[in-house]
Coordinates of C-alpha atoms in Angstrom, one line a residue:
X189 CA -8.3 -5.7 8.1
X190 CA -10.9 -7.6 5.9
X191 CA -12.6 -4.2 5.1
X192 CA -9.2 -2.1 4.2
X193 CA -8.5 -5.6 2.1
X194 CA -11.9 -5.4 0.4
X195 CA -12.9 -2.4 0.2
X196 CA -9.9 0.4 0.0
X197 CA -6.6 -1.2 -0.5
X198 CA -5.5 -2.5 -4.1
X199 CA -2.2 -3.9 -5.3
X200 CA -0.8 -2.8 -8.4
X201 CA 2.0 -3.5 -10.7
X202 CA 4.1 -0.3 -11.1
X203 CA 4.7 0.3 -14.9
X204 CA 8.1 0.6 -16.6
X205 CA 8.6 3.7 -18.1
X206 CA 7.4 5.9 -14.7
X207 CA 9.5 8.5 -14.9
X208 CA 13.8 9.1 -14.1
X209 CA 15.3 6.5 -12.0
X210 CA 16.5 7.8 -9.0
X211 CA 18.7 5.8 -6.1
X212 CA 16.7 3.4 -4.6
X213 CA 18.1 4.4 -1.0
X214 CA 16.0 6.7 -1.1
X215 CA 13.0 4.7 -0.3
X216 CA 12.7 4.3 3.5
X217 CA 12.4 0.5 5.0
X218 CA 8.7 0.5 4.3
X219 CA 9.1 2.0 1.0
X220 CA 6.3 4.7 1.4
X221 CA 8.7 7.5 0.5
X222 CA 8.3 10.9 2.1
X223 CA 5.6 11.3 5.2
X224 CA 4.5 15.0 3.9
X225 CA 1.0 14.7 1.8
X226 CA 0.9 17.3 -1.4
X227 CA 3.4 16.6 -3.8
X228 CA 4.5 13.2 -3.6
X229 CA 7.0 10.8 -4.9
X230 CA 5.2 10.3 -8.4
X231 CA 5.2 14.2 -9.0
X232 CA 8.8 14.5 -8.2
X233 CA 9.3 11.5 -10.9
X234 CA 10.6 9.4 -8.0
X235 CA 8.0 6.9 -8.8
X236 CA 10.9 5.3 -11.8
X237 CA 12.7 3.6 -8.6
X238 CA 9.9 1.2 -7.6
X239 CA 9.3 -0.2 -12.0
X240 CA 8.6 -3.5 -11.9
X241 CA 7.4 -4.2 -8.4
X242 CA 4.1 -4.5 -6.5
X243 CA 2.8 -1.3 -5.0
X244 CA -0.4 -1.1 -2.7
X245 CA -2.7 2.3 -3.0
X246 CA -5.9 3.5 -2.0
X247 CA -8.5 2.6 -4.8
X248 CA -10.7 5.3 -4.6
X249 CA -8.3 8.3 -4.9
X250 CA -5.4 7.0 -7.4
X251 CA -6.7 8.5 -10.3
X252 CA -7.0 11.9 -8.4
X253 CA -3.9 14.3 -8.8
X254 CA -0.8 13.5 -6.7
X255 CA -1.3 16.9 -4.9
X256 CA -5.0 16.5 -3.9
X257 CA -4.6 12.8 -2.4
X258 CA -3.8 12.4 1.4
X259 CA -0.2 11.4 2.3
X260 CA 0.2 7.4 1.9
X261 CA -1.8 7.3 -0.3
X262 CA 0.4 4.4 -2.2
X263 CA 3.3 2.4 -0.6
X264 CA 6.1 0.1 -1.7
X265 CA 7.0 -2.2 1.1
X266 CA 10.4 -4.1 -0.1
X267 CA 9.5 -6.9 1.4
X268 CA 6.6 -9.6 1.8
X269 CA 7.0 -9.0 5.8
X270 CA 7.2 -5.5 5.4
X271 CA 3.4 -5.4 3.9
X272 CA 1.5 -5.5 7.4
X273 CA 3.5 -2.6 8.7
X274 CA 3.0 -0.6 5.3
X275 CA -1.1 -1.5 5.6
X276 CA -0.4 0.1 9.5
X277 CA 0.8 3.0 8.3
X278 CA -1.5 3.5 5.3
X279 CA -4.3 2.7 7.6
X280 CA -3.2 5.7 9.7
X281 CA -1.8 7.8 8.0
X282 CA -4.5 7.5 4.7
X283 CA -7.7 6.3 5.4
X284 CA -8.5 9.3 8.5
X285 CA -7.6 12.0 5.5
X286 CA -8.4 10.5 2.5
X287 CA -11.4 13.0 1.4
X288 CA -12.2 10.2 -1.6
X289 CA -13.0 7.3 0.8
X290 CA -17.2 7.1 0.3
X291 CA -18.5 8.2 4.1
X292 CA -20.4 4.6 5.0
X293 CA -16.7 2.9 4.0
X294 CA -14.9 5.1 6.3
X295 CA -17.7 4.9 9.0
X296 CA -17.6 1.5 9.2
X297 CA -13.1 1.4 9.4
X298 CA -13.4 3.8 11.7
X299 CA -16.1 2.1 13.8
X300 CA -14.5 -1.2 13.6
X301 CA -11.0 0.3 14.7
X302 CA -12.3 2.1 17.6
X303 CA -14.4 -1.3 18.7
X304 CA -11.5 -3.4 19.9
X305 CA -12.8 -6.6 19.0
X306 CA -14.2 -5.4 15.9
X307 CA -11.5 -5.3 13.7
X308 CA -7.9 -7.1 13.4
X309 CA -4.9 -6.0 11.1
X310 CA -3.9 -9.5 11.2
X311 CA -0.9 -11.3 12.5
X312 CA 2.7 -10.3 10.4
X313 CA 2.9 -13.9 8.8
X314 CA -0.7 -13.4 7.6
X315 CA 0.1 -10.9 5.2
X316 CA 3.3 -13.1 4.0
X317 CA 1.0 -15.9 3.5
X318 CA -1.5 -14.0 1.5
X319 CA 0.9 -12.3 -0.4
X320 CA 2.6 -15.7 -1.5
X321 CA -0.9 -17.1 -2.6
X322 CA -1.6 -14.5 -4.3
X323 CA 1.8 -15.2 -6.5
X324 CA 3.8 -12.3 -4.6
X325 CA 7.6 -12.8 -4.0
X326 CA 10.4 -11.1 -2.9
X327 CA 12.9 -9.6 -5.5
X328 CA 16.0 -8.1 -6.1
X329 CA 14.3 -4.3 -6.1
X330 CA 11.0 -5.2 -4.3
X331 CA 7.7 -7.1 -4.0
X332 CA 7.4 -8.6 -7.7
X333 CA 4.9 -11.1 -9.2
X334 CA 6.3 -14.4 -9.5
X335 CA 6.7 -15.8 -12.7
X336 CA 5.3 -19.2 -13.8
X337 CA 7.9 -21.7 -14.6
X338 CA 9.0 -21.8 -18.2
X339 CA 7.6 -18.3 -18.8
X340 CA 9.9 -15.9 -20.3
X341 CA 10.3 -12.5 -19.4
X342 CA 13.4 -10.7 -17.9

């Protein structure tokens, strides 16, 4: 996991003002919206439901076009424990298509994955415990940055 952590896998605060707010039910549990790749949940605006909260997304293809990035490509788990099964999926689901990955990088995920000792997605309470030093919490609508005591804010 040290490589997807390092090299592919960025967190990101989404910003307010993303687009219309539609229902939150309709992320799924692991908030990576629909499974299709092309048009995505930030083309169809749906991107407005997850304002405020922490996203993860491939670094090397978020500033292509929704419609040319591989499915997964960005996902909004809900939850701190919900972050190692949204870096399983995005590791299966993205890094194998993503055509904006540099060839070495993906050569070396793909070579640790397949070598069984090679490469660990760490335990669940790993990525809790990561998340939390890195000032991650759980909110009301999501993953959210915790807030220092005495700041203001919302």
């Amino acid at each position: 996991h040290t490589i997807v952590r390092r090299d592919i896998w960025e967190g990101f605060v989404v910003a307010e003002g993303a687009g219309p707010n539609p229902s939150k039910r309709d992320r799924d549990a692991d908030g990576a919206g629909p499974s299709k790749s092309g048009v995505d949940s930030r083309a169809n605006g749906r991107l407005a439901c997850y304002e405020g909260t922490v996203g993860f997304r491939c670094r090397w293809c978020k500033d292509v076009e929704p419609g040319r990035r591989a499915e997964k490509s960005a996902v909004y788990p809900r939850e701190l424990k919900r972050i190692y099964h949204a870096n399983i999926r995005f590791q299966r689901d993205h890094i194998p298509k993503c055509k904006f990955i540099p060839q070495e990088i993906k050569d070396r995920f793909m070579y640790l994955k397949n070598n069984q000792q090679g490469m660990s997605r760490g335990r669940k309470q790993y990525w809790v415990t990561s998340a939390e030093m890195k000032g991650l919490c759980d909110g009301e609508e999501g993953i959210v940055v915790r807030r220092p005591p005495g700041a203001a804010g919302k």
